[in-house]
Amino acid sequence: MEVIRVEGGSPISGEVGVEGAKNSALKLMAATILAPGVTTLKNVPNISDVHVMGKVLKCLGARVDVLGVHELRIDTSGVDSWETPYRLVEQMRASTAVMGPLLARFGKAVVAMPGGCNIGARKIDMHILGLEALGVKFKIDHGDIHASAPDGITGANVTLDFASVGATENLIMASVHAKGTTVIDNAAREPEIVDLANMLNEMGANIKGAGSPVIEITGVGELHPVTHTVVGDRIEAGTFLAMAGLCGEPVTVKGFEPLHLGLVLRKFEQMGITIETGFRQVTAYRNGPLKPVDIQTLPFPGFPTDMQSQTMCLLALAKGTCIVTENVFENRFMFASELQRMGSNIVIKGHHAVVHGVDGLSGAEVKSPDLRGGAALVMAGLVADGITTVSAIHHIDRGYENFVPKLQSLGAKVERVEVPDPEDPDL
């Protein structure tokens, strides 16, 4: 099996670029179903989740061609199926994003219950409740969600109990051809939602209010293919900026909109990290000790749950005690138990983590519990005493392109190596 091995103590500095946002690219790929023909997506990250979504589209009848490292040509004119296989959907929860486009195009969809990182219950009740308000009928059978709109999709007012990104995206895509107008209240406001709405509007949709709590979609007859560039990945950017704050030397991260990390950057500054913002770039460094700061995860513009693990890693070495509250995914604290193996002092109490700063971390063998937790364990290894070996790195590959080479370019002593699998029965 492959692991990432990190030798702690080497400073990192320099410049690094981020790719297109994983959480945007996957939904944009699903949205191509809505416009039969050839859509070109640029700035698409070359990561395993994108590969899985490409396979999902191919199973539906689309043709997906890679034109360059970061460019996809997706021809959805041949899409003639509305069923997604469990073997693919179990690998990635974002596969459920095809439900809205399939309903809009065919009036029906069969989607397996989602998989992905094991960081929460991943219930999709809000998707179902919202779509039911639009006239969609559901049946759960043998682990599959059977959705149909026998009388077509009809615009309606939908209020979400929680500002769910996935539910908001599915409702937007399902509504683009609806009869009348759909209003989503308490909609998710993430930059990735805005990117999706922008592309759909370029295709001919009529969507207003994306990025605000109320989104209005007026149904249109048909959409046409476009060429669209994926927004920069704010979470990848935040990960490298957190590493800069942890290690101290200046690192400049390019290729994203700093406003998309607004609260994260403010929290970093409160921790004693200097933040310098430029055009589509941010430089971070630190001269003094890390300071404890309380954080709580919330939907955008709140503190993103996808930055919680990396920030906890910073706080584990802060001079004092603070509380991290996880309000989005109940299992996100699995990362803490791995960081404790490296010498951190973290006490979990329900959806709160009490973090007592320690003077240093020790290298250890640890296992990625999920995508962001895996990246944060590599981050911890950069400053730990000795060697840190991170296993289950397939999680990291789901969301970070060339993670190890990028760290190496900054001066980190890190490598991917093949080691015997301890769970191999022949060992």
GROMACS .gro file of C-alpha atoms in nm:
model
  427
    1MET     CA    1   0.000   0.000   0.000
    2GLU     CA    2   0.105   0.360  -0.048
    3VAL     CA    3   0.168   0.595   0.244
    4ILE     CA    4   0.292   0.950   0.281
    5ARG     CA    5   0.608   0.975   0.490
    6VAL     CA    6   0.698   1.313   0.640
    7GLU     CA    7   1.021   1.413   0.808
    8GLY     CA    8   0.949   1.694   1.050
    9GLY     CA    9   1.152   2.006   1.112
   10SER     CA   10   1.221   2.132   0.759
   11PRO     CA   11   1.089   2.483   0.691
   12ILE     CA   12   0.854   2.537   0.400
   13SER     CA   13   0.836   2.857   0.196
   14GLY     CA   14   0.772   2.979  -0.155
   15GLU     CA   15   0.475   2.986  -0.391
   16VAL     CA   16   0.213   2.723  -0.470
   17GLY     CA   17  -0.090   2.727  -0.698
   18VAL     CA   18  -0.425   2.568  -0.628
   19GLU     CA   19  -0.647   2.385  -0.875
   20GLY     CA   20  -1.014   2.426  -0.952
   21ALA     CA   21  -1.249   2.359  -0.662
   22LYS     CA   22  -1.337   1.993  -0.615
   23ASN     CA   23  -1.674   2.083  -0.466
   24SER     CA   24  -1.758   2.294  -0.770
   25ALA     CA   25  -1.615   2.079  -1.049
   26LEU     CA   26  -1.816   1.771  -0.948
   27LYS     CA   27  -2.148   1.959  -0.959
   28LEU     CA   28  -2.060   2.136  -1.284
   29MET     CA   29  -1.989   1.796  -1.439
   30ALA     CA   30  -2.331   1.676  -1.327
   31ALA     CA   31  -2.492   1.993  -1.464
   32THR     CA   32  -2.369   1.917  -1.818
   33ILE     CA   33  -2.653   1.661  -1.835
   34LEU     CA   34  -2.893   1.957  -1.857
   35ALA     CA   35  -2.750   2.085  -2.187
   36PRO     CA   36  -2.733   1.804  -2.446
   37GLY     CA   37  -2.420   1.856  -2.653
   38VAL     CA   38  -2.056   1.932  -2.581
   39THR     CA   39  -1.964   2.140  -2.274
   40THR     CA   40  -1.600   2.217  -2.198
   41LEU     CA   41  -1.488   2.263  -1.839
   42LYS     CA   42  -1.152   2.427  -1.767
   43ASN     CA   43  -0.946   2.435  -1.447
   44VAL     CA   44  -1.080   2.093  -1.345
   45PRO     CA   45  -0.866   1.928  -1.073
   46ASN     CA   46  -0.706   1.597  -1.166
   47ILE     CA   47  -0.825   1.408  -0.856
   48SER     CA   48  -0.992   1.074  -0.791
   49ASP     CA   49  -1.335   1.223  -0.716
   50VAL     CA   50  -1.341   1.384  -1.061
   51HIS     CA   51  -1.245   1.049  -1.214
   52VAL     CA   52  -1.538   0.884  -1.033
   53MET     CA   53  -1.784   1.149  -1.151
   54GLY     CA   54  -1.653   1.099  -1.504
   55LYS     CA   55  -1.733   0.728  -1.476
   56VAL     CA   56  -2.083   0.811  -1.348
   57LEU     CA   57  -2.147   1.029  -1.653
   58LYS     CA   58  -2.012   0.760  -1.885
   59CYS     CA   59  -2.249   0.505  -1.727
   60LEU     CA   60  -2.534   0.739  -1.813
   61GLY     CA   61  -2.424   0.753  -2.175
   62ALA     CA   62  -2.206   1.064  -2.185
   63ARG     CA   63  -1.867   1.084  -2.350
   64VAL     CA   64  -1.592   1.237  -2.136
   65ASP     CA   65  -1.263   1.334  -2.300
   66VAL     CA   66  -0.959   1.481  -2.127
   67LEU     CA   67  -0.826   1.761  -2.350
   68GLY     CA   68  -0.545   1.864  -2.116
   69VAL     CA   69  -0.441   1.804  -1.759
   70HIS     CA   70  -0.718   2.034  -1.636
   71GLU     CA   71  -0.971   2.043  -1.920
   72LEU     CA   72  -1.266   1.813  -1.981
   73ARG     CA   73  -1.485   1.788  -2.290
   74ILE     CA   74  -1.819   1.635  -2.191
   75ASP     CA   75  -2.068   1.533  -2.460
   76THR     CA   76  -2.406   1.459  -2.301
   77SER     CA   77  -2.606   1.432  -2.624
   78GLY     CA   78  -2.596   1.052  -2.591
   79VAL     CA   79  -2.715   1.033  -2.231
   80ASP     CA   80  -2.997   0.779  -2.240
   81SER     CA   81  -2.994   0.631  -1.890
   82TRP     CA   82  -3.113   0.772  -1.558
   83GLU     CA   83  -2.967   0.505  -1.330
   84THR     CA   84  -2.636   0.539  -1.143
   85PRO     CA   85  -2.460   0.224  -1.018
   86TYR     CA   86  -2.394   0.165  -0.650
   87ARG     CA   87  -2.032   0.066  -0.717
   88LEU     CA   88  -1.961   0.427  -0.816
   89VAL     CA   89  -2.197   0.621  -0.590
   90GLU     CA   90  -2.065   0.439  -0.282
   91GLN     CA   91  -1.723   0.588  -0.352
   92MET     CA   92  -1.841   0.948  -0.348
   93ARG     CA   93  -2.149   1.114  -0.202
   94ALA     CA   94  -2.136   1.394  -0.463
   95SER     CA   95  -2.263   1.140  -0.717
   96THR     CA   96  -2.613   1.220  -0.590
   97ALA     CA   97  -2.575   1.555  -0.769
   98VAL     CA   98  -2.690   1.385  -1.091
   99MET     CA   99  -3.039   1.335  -0.944
  100GLY     CA  100  -3.154   1.693  -1.008
  101PRO     CA  101  -3.026   1.708  -1.370
  102LEU     CA  102  -3.171   1.364  -1.453
  103LEU     CA  103  -3.510   1.463  -1.313
  104ALA     CA  104  -3.503   1.786  -1.514
  105ARG     CA  105  -3.408   1.608  -1.838
  106PHE     CA  106  -3.594   1.276  -1.812
  107GLY     CA  107  -3.847   1.323  -1.532
  108LYS     CA  108  -3.695   1.030  -1.344
  109ALA     CA  109  -3.376   0.914  -1.176
  110VAL     CA  110  -3.248   0.611  -0.988
  111VAL     CA  111  -2.957   0.694  -0.758
  112ALA     CA  112  -2.787   0.467  -0.506
  113MET     CA  113  -2.761   0.591  -0.149
  114PRO     CA  114  -2.438   0.795  -0.122
  115GLY     CA  115  -2.096   0.702   0.017
  116GLY     CA  116  -1.772   0.902   0.052
  117CYS     CA  117  -1.587   1.012   0.364
  118ASN     CA  118  -1.711   0.857   0.687
  119ILE     CA  119  -1.759   1.188   0.864
  120GLY     CA  120  -2.134   1.201   0.914
  121ALA     CA  121  -2.471   1.044   0.859
  122ARG     CA  122  -2.494   1.202   0.514
  123LYS     CA  123  -2.872   1.196   0.518
  124ILE     CA  124  -3.031   1.335   0.207
  125ASP     CA  125  -3.374   1.398   0.357
  126MET     CA  126  -3.354   1.766   0.261
  127HIS     CA  127  -3.290   1.676  -0.103
  128ILE     CA  128  -3.598   1.451  -0.098
  129LEU     CA  129  -3.825   1.690   0.093
  130GLY     CA  130  -3.729   1.980  -0.131
  131LEU     CA  131  -3.781   1.785  -0.452
  132GLU     CA  132  -4.113   1.650  -0.324
  133ALA     CA  133  -4.231   2.011  -0.299
  134LEU     CA  134  -4.159   2.037  -0.673
  135GLY     CA  135  -4.381   1.738  -0.749
  136VAL     CA  136  -4.119   1.461  -0.741
  137LYS     CA  137  -4.227   1.127  -0.596
  138PHE     CA  138  -3.980   0.898  -0.419
  139LYS     CA  139  -3.945   0.533  -0.337
  140ILE     CA  140  -3.651   0.374  -0.156
  141ASP     CA  141  -3.590   0.019  -0.275
  142HIS     CA  142  -3.294  -0.209  -0.198
  143GLY     CA  143  -3.062   0.081  -0.123
  144ASP     CA  144  -3.162   0.282  -0.431
  145ILE     CA  145  -3.356   0.608  -0.445
  146HIS     CA  146  -3.620   0.595  -0.721
  147ALA     CA  147  -3.735   0.947  -0.810
  148SER     CA  148  -3.996   1.039  -1.068
  149ALA     CA  149  -4.194   1.343  -1.171
  150PRO     CA  150  -4.489   1.194  -1.361
  151ASP     CA  151  -4.657   1.531  -1.407
  152GLY     CA  152  -4.335   1.722  -1.462
  153ILE     CA  153  -4.150   1.947  -1.219
  154THR     CA  154  -4.350   2.244  -1.099
  155GLY     CA  155  -4.198   2.552  -0.939
  156ALA     CA  156  -4.269   2.602  -0.570
  157ASN     CA  157  -4.140   2.772  -0.257
  158VAL     CA  158  -3.897   2.548  -0.067
  159THR     CA  159  -3.755   2.630   0.276
  160LEU     CA  160  -3.455   2.420   0.381
  161ASP     CA  161  -3.420   2.326   0.748
  162PHE     CA  162  -3.045   2.365   0.710
  163ALA     CA  163  -2.846   2.550   0.446
  164SER     CA  164  -2.740   2.226   0.278
  165VAL     CA  165  -2.505   2.266  -0.017
  166GLY     CA  166  -2.606   1.939  -0.182
  167ALA     CA  167  -2.979   1.999  -0.141
  168THR     CA  168  -2.948   2.354  -0.276
  169GLU     CA  169  -2.757   2.232  -0.581
  170ASN     CA  170  -3.000   1.950  -0.658
  171LEU     CA  171  -3.298   2.185  -0.624
  172ILE     CA  172  -3.138   2.444  -0.853
  173MET     CA  173  -3.061   2.188  -1.123
  174ALA     CA  174  -3.400   2.016  -1.095
  175SER     CA  175  -3.577   2.352  -1.131
  176VAL     CA  176  -3.415   2.491  -1.445
  177HIS     CA  177  -3.688   2.343  -1.670
  178ALA     CA  178  -3.971   2.359  -1.414
  179LYS     CA  179  -4.310   2.508  -1.491
  180GLY     CA  180  -4.312   2.843  -1.318
  181THR     CA  181  -4.072   2.976  -1.055
  182THR     CA  182  -3.895   2.799  -0.771
  183VAL     CA  183  -3.780   2.991  -0.464
  184ILE     CA  184  -3.529   2.827  -0.230
  185ASP     CA  185  -3.527   2.989   0.113
  186ASN     CA  186  -3.235   2.931   0.354
  187ALA     CA  187  -3.029   2.827   0.053
  188ALA     CA  188  -2.659   2.749   0.087
  189ARG     CA  189  -2.442   3.049   0.001
  190GLU     CA  190  -2.108   2.882  -0.076
  191PRO     CA  191  -1.894   3.015  -0.364
  192GLU     CA  192  -1.940   2.679  -0.534
  193ILE     CA  193  -2.318   2.744  -0.547
  194VAL     CA  194  -2.247   3.074  -0.723
  195ASP     CA  195  -2.016   2.898  -0.969
  196LEU     CA  196  -2.288   2.646  -1.053
  197ALA     CA  197  -2.551   2.918  -1.100
  198ASN     CA  198  -2.313   3.120  -1.318
  199MET     CA  199  -2.254   2.827  -1.551
  200LEU     CA  200  -2.625   2.742  -1.571
  201ASN     CA  201  -2.707   3.104  -1.652
  202GLU     CA  202  -2.440   3.097  -1.924
  203MET     CA  203  -2.628   2.793  -2.060
  204GLY     CA  204  -2.951   2.993  -2.072
  205ALA     CA  205  -3.102   2.929  -1.727
  206ASN     CA  206  -3.275   3.203  -1.530
  207ILE     CA  207  -3.130   3.194  -1.176
  208LYS     CA  208  -3.119   3.493  -0.944
  209GLY     CA  209  -2.984   3.537  -0.593
  210ALA     CA  210  -2.710   3.271  -0.588
  211GLY     CA  211  -2.477   3.352  -0.299
  212SER     CA  212  -2.767   3.486  -0.090
  213PRO     CA  213  -3.010   3.298   0.139
  214VAL     CA  214  -3.289   3.321  -0.121
  215ILE     CA  215  -3.242   3.182  -0.472
  216GLU     CA  216  -3.506   3.219  -0.743
  217ILE     CA  217  -3.514   2.991  -1.048
  218THR     CA  218  -3.757   3.057  -1.332
  219GLY     CA  219  -3.796   2.757  -1.559
  220VAL     CA  220  -3.680   2.784  -1.920
  221GLY     CA  221  -3.735   2.562  -2.222
  222GLU     CA  222  -3.385   2.436  -2.293
  223LEU     CA  223  -3.018   2.496  -2.218
  224HIS     CA  224  -2.718   2.500  -2.451
  225PRO     CA  225  -2.358   2.380  -2.397
  226VAL     CA  226  -2.089   2.629  -2.294
  227THR     CA  227  -1.722   2.659  -2.202
  228HIS     CA  228  -1.676   2.737  -1.834
  229THR     CA  229  -1.378   2.776  -1.599
  230VAL     CA  230  -1.408   2.622  -1.251
  231VAL     CA  231  -1.358   2.857  -0.956
  232GLY     CA  232  -1.033   2.816  -0.755
  233ASP     CA  233  -1.033   2.574  -0.461
  234ARG     CA  234  -1.059   2.776  -0.139
  235ILE     CA  235  -1.013   2.467   0.080
  236GLU     CA  236  -0.691   2.359  -0.090
  237ALA     CA  237  -0.573   2.719  -0.053
  238GLY     CA  238  -0.670   2.725   0.314
  239THR     CA  239  -0.480   2.400   0.373
  240PHE     CA  240  -0.153   2.541   0.240
  241LEU     CA  241  -0.203   2.870   0.427
  242ALA     CA  242  -0.258   2.674   0.748
  243MET     CA  243   0.069   2.491   0.683
  244ALA     CA  244   0.244   2.826   0.641
  245GLY     CA  245   0.100   2.944   0.971
  246LEU     CA  246   0.213   2.625   1.140
  247CYS     CA  247   0.568   2.626   1.005
  248GLY     CA  248   0.621   3.004   1.013
  249GLU     CA  249   0.799   3.095   0.690
  250PRO     CA  250   0.612   3.286   0.414
  251VAL     CA  251   0.408   3.084   0.168
  252THR     CA  252   0.213   3.250  -0.113
  253VAL     CA  253  -0.092   3.059  -0.239
  254LYS     CA  254  -0.221   3.158  -0.582
  255GLY     CA  255  -0.523   3.084  -0.796
  256PHE     CA  256  -0.826   3.153  -0.574
  257GLU     CA  257  -1.044   3.437  -0.449
  258PRO     CA  258  -0.933   3.545  -0.097
  259LEU     CA  259  -1.287   3.661  -0.011
  260HIS     CA  260  -1.392   3.295  -0.026
  261LEU     CA  261  -1.177   3.234   0.285
  262GLY     CA  262  -1.289   3.548   0.469
  263LEU     CA  263  -1.358   3.410   0.817
  264VAL     CA  264  -1.077   3.155   0.798
  265LEU     CA  265  -0.822   3.427   0.728
  266ARG     CA  266  -0.957   3.642   1.012
  267LYS     CA  267  -0.928   3.349   1.253
  268PHE     CA  268  -0.574   3.283   1.135
  269GLU     CA  269  -0.486   3.645   1.207
  270GLN     CA  270  -0.632   3.612   1.557
  271MET     CA  271  -0.399   3.314   1.608
  272GLY     CA  272  -0.098   3.534   1.534
  273ILE     CA  273  -0.054   3.448   1.166
  274THR     CA  274   0.019   3.740   0.934
  275ILE     CA  275  -0.204   3.744   0.627
  276GLU     CA  276  -0.123   3.953   0.319
  277THR     CA  277  -0.392   3.955   0.050
  278GLY     CA  278  -0.337   4.027  -0.318
  279PHE     CA  279  -0.517   3.964  -0.646
  280ARG     CA  280  -0.622   3.598  -0.641
  281GLN     CA  281  -0.350   3.519  -0.390
  282VAL     CA  282  -0.268   3.525  -0.019
  283THR     CA  283   0.067   3.513   0.163
  284ALA     CA  284   0.081   3.376   0.519
  285TYR     CA  285   0.363   3.362   0.775
  286ARG     CA  286   0.416   3.382   1.150
  287ASN     CA  287   0.680   3.541   1.373
  288GLY     CA  288   0.537   3.482   1.721
  289PRO     CA  289   0.367   3.196   1.906
  290LEU     CA  290   0.029   3.061   1.799
  291LYS     CA  291  -0.260   3.195   2.007
  292PRO     CA  292  -0.569   2.994   2.109
  293VAL     CA  293  -0.893   3.091   1.933
  294ASP     CA  294  -1.238   2.932   1.960
  295ILE     CA  295  -1.399   2.826   1.631
  296GLN     CA  296  -1.732   2.675   1.534
  297THR     CA  297  -1.813   2.535   1.192
  298LEU     CA  298  -2.113   2.674   1.007
  299PRO     CA  299  -2.232   2.701   0.646
  300PHE     CA  300  -2.074   2.979   0.440
  301PRO     CA  301  -1.994   3.256   0.524
  302GLY     CA  302  -1.927   3.081   0.854
  303PHE     CA  303  -1.615   2.880   0.928
  304PRO     CA  304  -1.604   2.585   0.684
  305THR     CA  305  -1.614   2.233   0.825
  306ASP     CA  306  -1.360   2.141   0.556
  307MET     CA  307  -1.103   2.363   0.735
  308GLN     CA  308  -1.173   2.233   1.085
  309SER     CA  309  -0.908   1.959   1.097
  310GLN     CA  310  -0.630   2.182   0.960
  311THR     CA  311  -0.720   2.455   1.209
  312MET     CA  312  -0.731   2.210   1.500
  313CYS     CA  313  -0.378   2.111   1.405
  314LEU     CA  314  -0.274   2.475   1.446
  315LEU     CA  315  -0.459   2.508   1.777
  316ALA     CA  316  -0.296   2.190   1.910
  317LEU     CA  317   0.030   2.387   1.927
  318ALA     CA  318  -0.119   2.718   2.049
  319LYS     CA  319  -0.018   2.865   2.386
  320GLY     CA  320  -0.339   2.802   2.580
  321THR     CA  321  -0.677   2.631   2.564
  322CYS     CA  322  -0.962   2.675   2.319
  323ILE     CA  323  -1.280   2.504   2.202
  324VAL     CA  324  -1.361   2.376   1.854
  325THR     CA  325  -1.732   2.318   1.788
  326GLU     CA  326  -1.840   2.102   1.496
  327ASN     CA  327  -2.193   2.186   1.381
  328VAL     CA  328  -2.195   2.022   1.037
  329PHE     CA  329  -2.057   1.665   1.046
  330GLU     CA  330  -2.074   1.471   1.370
  331ASN     CA  331  -1.783   1.238   1.294
  332ARG     CA  332  -1.534   1.503   1.183
  333PHE     CA  333  -1.351   1.469   1.517
  334MET     CA  334  -1.214   1.127   1.420
  335PHE     CA  335  -0.906   1.323   1.317
  336ALA     CA  336  -0.844   1.423   1.680
  337SER     CA  337  -0.774   1.067   1.793
  338GLU     CA  338  -0.502   1.035   1.529
  339LEU     CA  339  -0.351   1.371   1.627
  340GLN     CA  340  -0.349   1.251   1.989
  341ARG     CA  341  -0.118   0.968   1.878
  342MET     CA  342   0.128   1.242   1.788
  343GLY     CA  343   0.112   1.398   2.136
  344SER     CA  344  -0.170   1.650   2.117
  345ASN     CA  345  -0.399   1.712   2.416
  346ILE     CA  346  -0.756   1.713   2.287
  347VAL     CA  347  -1.066   1.615   2.482
  348ILE     CA  348  -1.385   1.542   2.287
  349LYS     CA  349  -1.715   1.629   2.452
  350GLY     CA  350  -2.005   1.568   2.214
  351HIS     CA  351  -1.968   1.806   1.923
  352HIS     CA  352  -1.708   2.011   2.110
  353ALA     CA  353  -1.332   1.953   2.124
  354VAL     CA  354  -1.136   2.112   2.407
  355VAL     CA  355  -0.786   2.170   2.271
  356HIS     CA  356  -0.505   2.223   2.522
  357GLY     CA  357  -0.197   2.348   2.340
  358VAL     CA  358   0.122   2.144   2.375
  359ASP     CA  359   0.485   2.239   2.315
  360GLY     CA  360   0.541   1.995   2.032
  361LEU     CA  361   0.429   1.687   1.842
  362SER     CA  362   0.605   1.355   1.786
  363GLY     CA  363   0.614   1.163   1.461
  364ALA     CA  364   0.400   0.848   1.458
  365GLU     CA  365   0.216   0.607   1.233
  366VAL     CA  366  -0.131   0.752   1.174
  367LYS     CA  367  -0.424   0.680   0.944
  368SER     CA  368  -0.626   0.929   0.739
  369PRO     CA  369  -0.983   0.922   0.873
  370ASP     CA  370  -1.114   1.133   0.583
  371LEU     CA  371  -1.004   1.373   0.312
  372ARG     CA  372  -0.929   1.686   0.518
  373GLY     CA  373  -0.815   1.493   0.825
  374GLY     CA  374  -0.558   1.312   0.612
  375ALA     CA  375  -0.416   1.638   0.479
  376ALA     CA  376  -0.404   1.777   0.834
  377LEU     CA  377  -0.205   1.474   0.957
  378VAL     CA  378   0.054   1.538   0.686
  379MET     CA  379   0.052   1.899   0.800
  380ALA     CA  380   0.118   1.792   1.159
  381GLY     CA  381   0.407   1.578   1.040
  382LEU     CA  382   0.581   1.888   0.901
  383VAL     CA  383   0.654   2.013   1.254
  384ALA     CA  384   0.657   1.683   1.447
  385ASP     CA  385   0.977   1.544   1.592
  386GLY     CA  386   1.093   1.253   1.375
  387ILE     CA  387   0.907   1.065   1.104
  388THR     CA  388   0.529   1.062   1.053
  389THR     CA  389   0.376   0.796   0.829
  390VAL     CA  390   0.022   0.863   0.707
  391SER     CA  391  -0.173   0.569   0.564
  392ALA     CA  392  -0.515   0.547   0.390
  393ILE     CA  393  -0.399   0.828   0.164
  394HIS     CA  394  -0.666   0.748  -0.095
  395HIS     CA  395  -0.875   0.992   0.107
  396ILE     CA  396  -0.623   1.269   0.036
  397ASP     CA  397  -0.618   1.182  -0.335
  398ARG     CA  398  -0.992   1.252  -0.348
  399GLY     CA  399  -0.940   1.625  -0.307
  400TYR     CA  400  -0.574   1.727  -0.353
  401GLU     CA  401  -0.392   1.711  -0.685
  402ASN     CA  402  -0.015   1.653  -0.665
  403PHE     CA  403  -0.026   1.704  -0.289
  404VAL     CA  404   0.320   1.561  -0.223
  405PRO     CA  405   0.496   1.732  -0.520
  406LYS     CA  406   0.348   2.067  -0.417
  407LEU     CA  407   0.479   2.023  -0.063
  408GLN     CA  408   0.817   1.918  -0.198
  409SER     CA  409   0.827   2.235  -0.408
  410LEU     CA  410   0.792   2.433  -0.085
  411GLY     CA  411   1.087   2.250   0.070
  412ALA     CA  412   0.907   1.985   0.275
  413LYS     CA  413   1.080   1.650   0.326
  414VAL     CA  414   0.783   1.438   0.223
  415GLU     CA  415   0.738   1.143  -0.011
  416ARG     CA  416   0.491   0.878  -0.122
  417VAL     CA  417   0.630   0.532  -0.062
  418GLU     CA  418   0.507   0.176  -0.103
  419VAL     CA  419   0.504  -0.030   0.215
  420PRO     CA  420   0.364  -0.375   0.304
  421ASP     CA  421  -0.005  -0.369   0.389
  422PRO     CA  422  -0.041  -0.480   0.755
  423GLU     CA  423  -0.388  -0.614   0.676
  424ASP     CA  424  -0.256  -0.841   0.401
  425PRO     CA  425  -0.338  -1.198   0.514
  426ASP     CA  426  -0.018  -1.327   0.349
  427LEU     CA  427   0.206  -1.121   0.579
   0.00000   0.00000   0.00000
